[in-house]
Amino acid sequence: MAAGHAHKLYRHGHSAVHALPPHCKLVAVLGFVVVVVATPREAVWAFALYAVLLAGVAAAARVPAGFLLRRLLIEVPFVLFAVLMPFVAQGERVEVLGLSLSVSGLWGAWNVLAKGTLGVAASVLLAATTELRELLLGLQRLKLPPLLVQIASFMIRYGDVITDELRRMSVARRSRGFEARGPRHWGVLAKTAGALFIRSYERGERVHLAMLSRGYAGTMPVIDEVTASRTQWAHAAALPVTALAVCLMGWML
């Protein structure tokens, strides 16, 4: 099984975080996110400690803060949604800088921002320290349905191929003087989408036949089996276990 190339989120390195087996990191991130979601929103200090934990992981992985912050921009739509919540939510109101805001909306916005940002940051750190091929091997090691793992593998492998095909079609249109400027050009764009779908479907058929001719029987061969020692599991568990301790303190306080 192979993804073919490194993805843009991955940052090559030789840190202890990079060296951890992928399935260990997947379980650690999942456990951390579950703990963060389970933390009461009123425990503001707990979320600050979670951020410190992730900062420690980023430092250990030698992932620069700028690299991490740039990739957190993916959550901007959720930030915009959170900003609107204090204005549209019902219930008790409070004046902030002359604006009438909902108390429950403010707490809801904080809940979305804090938990969403921490979850995205943990995911970005996972992607920055683990190659796509290793992630797929980790998912397979965790006994996820093989069909889902194969679909993800093909999606990753051929996503760039389809994107390049679309780019070449766009260049061909522009070289012939076409520029989409309004609804009257939507027909041409629809034909482009149809042609892209047909080409992708035909490519999929050719790839499938090529795989069958090489002995494909429904499962992808695993060339290198990834295993983890107890020490590696213990290192990976440090993040979610520490976060769990903080969460329990948040509930008790």
PDB file of N, CA and C in Angstrom, residues 3 19 28-30 32 59 67 69 89 110 123 126 147 152-154 164 170 179 181 186 200 214 227:
ATOM      1  N   ALA A   3       0.938   5.734  -0.727  1.00  0.00           N
ATOM      2  CA  ALA A   3       0.280   6.975  -1.076  1.00  0.00           C
ATOM      3  C   ALA A   3       1.000   7.675  -2.188  1.00  0.00           C
ATOM      4  N   ALA A  19       9.113   9.431  15.019  1.00  0.00           N
ATOM      5  CA  ALA A  19       9.505   8.023  15.070  1.00  0.00           C
ATOM      6  C   ALA A  19       8.431   7.113  15.652  1.00  0.00           C
ATOM      7  N   ALA A  28      -3.540   8.119  20.168  1.00  0.00           N
ATOM      8  CA  ALA A  28      -3.265   9.217  21.093  1.00  0.00           C
ATOM      9  C   ALA A  28      -4.069  10.457  20.734  1.00  0.00           C
ATOM     10  N   VAL A  29      -4.102  10.806  19.455  1.00  0.00           N
ATOM     11  CA  VAL A  29      -4.852  11.994  19.018  1.00  0.00           C
ATOM     12  C   VAL A  29      -6.347  11.793  19.241  1.00  0.00           C
ATOM     13  N   LEU A  30      -6.853  10.610  18.911  1.00  0.00           N
ATOM     14  CA  LEU A  30      -8.276  10.338  19.127  1.00  0.00           C
ATOM     15  C   LEU A  30      -8.629  10.445  20.600  1.00  0.00           C
ATOM     16  N   PHE A  32      -7.030  12.142  22.907  1.00  0.00           N
ATOM     17  CA  PHE A  32      -6.912  13.545  23.316  1.00  0.00           C
ATOM     18  C   PHE A  32      -8.152  14.336  22.909  1.00  0.00           C
ATOM     19  N   ALA A  59       6.882  21.307  20.130  1.00  0.00           N
ATOM     20  CA  ALA A  59       8.296  21.576  20.395  1.00  0.00           C
ATOM     21  C   ALA A  59       9.117  20.294  20.285  1.00  0.00           C
ATOM     22  N   PHE A  67       4.234  27.415  11.192  1.00  0.00           N
ATOM     23  CA  PHE A  67       3.737  26.297  10.383  1.00  0.00           C
ATOM     24  C   PHE A  67       2.381  25.831  10.909  1.00  0.00           C
ATOM     25  N   LEU A  69       0.246  27.547  12.950  1.00  0.00           N
ATOM     26  CA  LEU A  69      -0.777  28.590  12.906  1.00  0.00           C
ATOM     27  C   LEU A  69      -1.332  28.766  11.499  1.00  0.00           C
ATOM     28  N   ALA A  89     -28.218  33.722  19.722  1.00  0.00           N
ATOM     29  CA  ALA A  89     -28.720  32.838  20.772  1.00  0.00           C
ATOM     30  C   ALA A  89     -29.697  33.580  21.678  1.00  0.00           C
ATOM     31  N   TRP A 110     -17.347  30.164  22.901  1.00  0.00           N
ATOM     32  CA  TRP A 110     -16.096  29.743  23.525  1.00  0.00           C
ATOM     33  C   TRP A 110     -15.918  28.234  23.409  1.00  0.00           C
ATOM     34  N   SER A 123      -4.816  17.466  15.117  1.00  0.00           N
ATOM     35  CA  SER A 123      -4.838  16.808  13.811  1.00  0.00           C
ATOM     36  C   SER A 123      -3.712  17.310  12.920  1.00  0.00           C
ATOM     37  N   LEU A 126      -0.537  15.737  13.994  1.00  0.00           N
ATOM     38  CA  LEU A 126      -0.493  14.352  13.521  1.00  0.00           C
ATOM     39  C   LEU A 126      -0.071  14.298  12.059  1.00  0.00           C
ATOM     40  N   LEU A 147     -11.908  -2.011   3.170  1.00  0.00           N
ATOM     41  CA  LEU A 147     -12.466  -1.268   2.042  1.00  0.00           C
ATOM     42  C   LEU A 147     -12.326   0.235   2.249  1.00  0.00           C
ATOM     43  N   ALA A 152      -9.599   5.359   0.922  1.00  0.00           N
ATOM     44  CA  ALA A 152      -8.782   6.502   1.325  1.00  0.00           C
ATOM     45  C   ALA A 152      -7.450   6.510   0.585  1.00  0.00           C
ATOM     46  N   SER A 153      -6.861   5.332   0.400  1.00  0.00           N
ATOM     47  CA  SER A 153      -5.583   5.238  -0.300  1.00  0.00           C
ATOM     48  C   SER A 153      -5.707   5.706  -1.744  1.00  0.00           C
ATOM     49  N   PHE A 154      -6.752   5.249  -2.435  1.00  0.00           N
ATOM     50  CA  PHE A 154      -6.936   5.654  -3.829  1.00  0.00           C
ATOM     51  C   PHE A 154      -7.294   7.134  -3.935  1.00  0.00           C
ATOM     52  N   ASP A 164      -4.783  17.727 -11.502  1.00  0.00           N
ATOM     53  CA  ASP A 164      -3.949  18.093 -12.655  1.00  0.00           C
ATOM     54  C   ASP A 164      -4.733  17.998 -13.958  1.00  0.00           C
ATOM     55  N   SER A 170      -8.599  23.423 -17.884  1.00  0.00           N
ATOM     56  CA  SER A 170      -8.766  24.867 -17.717  1.00  0.00           C
ATOM     57  C   SER A 170      -7.799  25.641 -18.608  1.00  0.00           C
ATOM     58  N   GLU A 179     -13.366  32.488 -21.132  1.00  0.00           N
ATOM     59  CA  GLU A 179     -13.336  32.971 -19.761  1.00  0.00           C
ATOM     60  C   GLU A 179     -14.748  32.937 -19.202  1.00  0.00           C
ATOM     61  N   ARG A 181     -17.568  34.178 -17.294  1.00  0.00           N
ATOM     62  CA  ARG A 181     -17.905  35.480 -16.716  1.00  0.00           C
ATOM     63  C   ARG A 181     -19.350  35.584 -16.235  1.00  0.00           C
ATOM     64  N   TRP A 186     -22.128  28.758 -17.788  1.00  0.00           N
ATOM     65  CA  TRP A 186     -22.238  27.602 -16.914  1.00  0.00           C
ATOM     66  C   TRP A 186     -22.370  26.301 -17.708  1.00  0.00           C
ATOM     67  N   SER A 200     -12.301  10.314 -15.365  1.00  0.00           N
ATOM     68  CA  SER A 200     -11.957   9.716 -14.077  1.00  0.00           C
ATOM     69  C   SER A 200     -12.515   8.300 -13.977  1.00  0.00           C
ATOM     70  N   ARG A 214      -2.686  -8.188 -11.969  1.00  0.00           N
ATOM     71  CA  ARG A 214      -1.517  -8.379 -11.104  1.00  0.00           C
ATOM     72  C   ARG A 214      -1.849  -9.141  -9.831  1.00  0.00           C
ATOM     73  N   THR A 227       4.887  -2.319  13.806  1.00  0.00           N
ATOM     74  CA  THR A 227       4.576  -2.755  15.166  1.00  0.00           C
ATOM     75  C   THR A 227       5.031  -1.690  16.154  1.00  0.00           C
TER      76      THR A 227
END
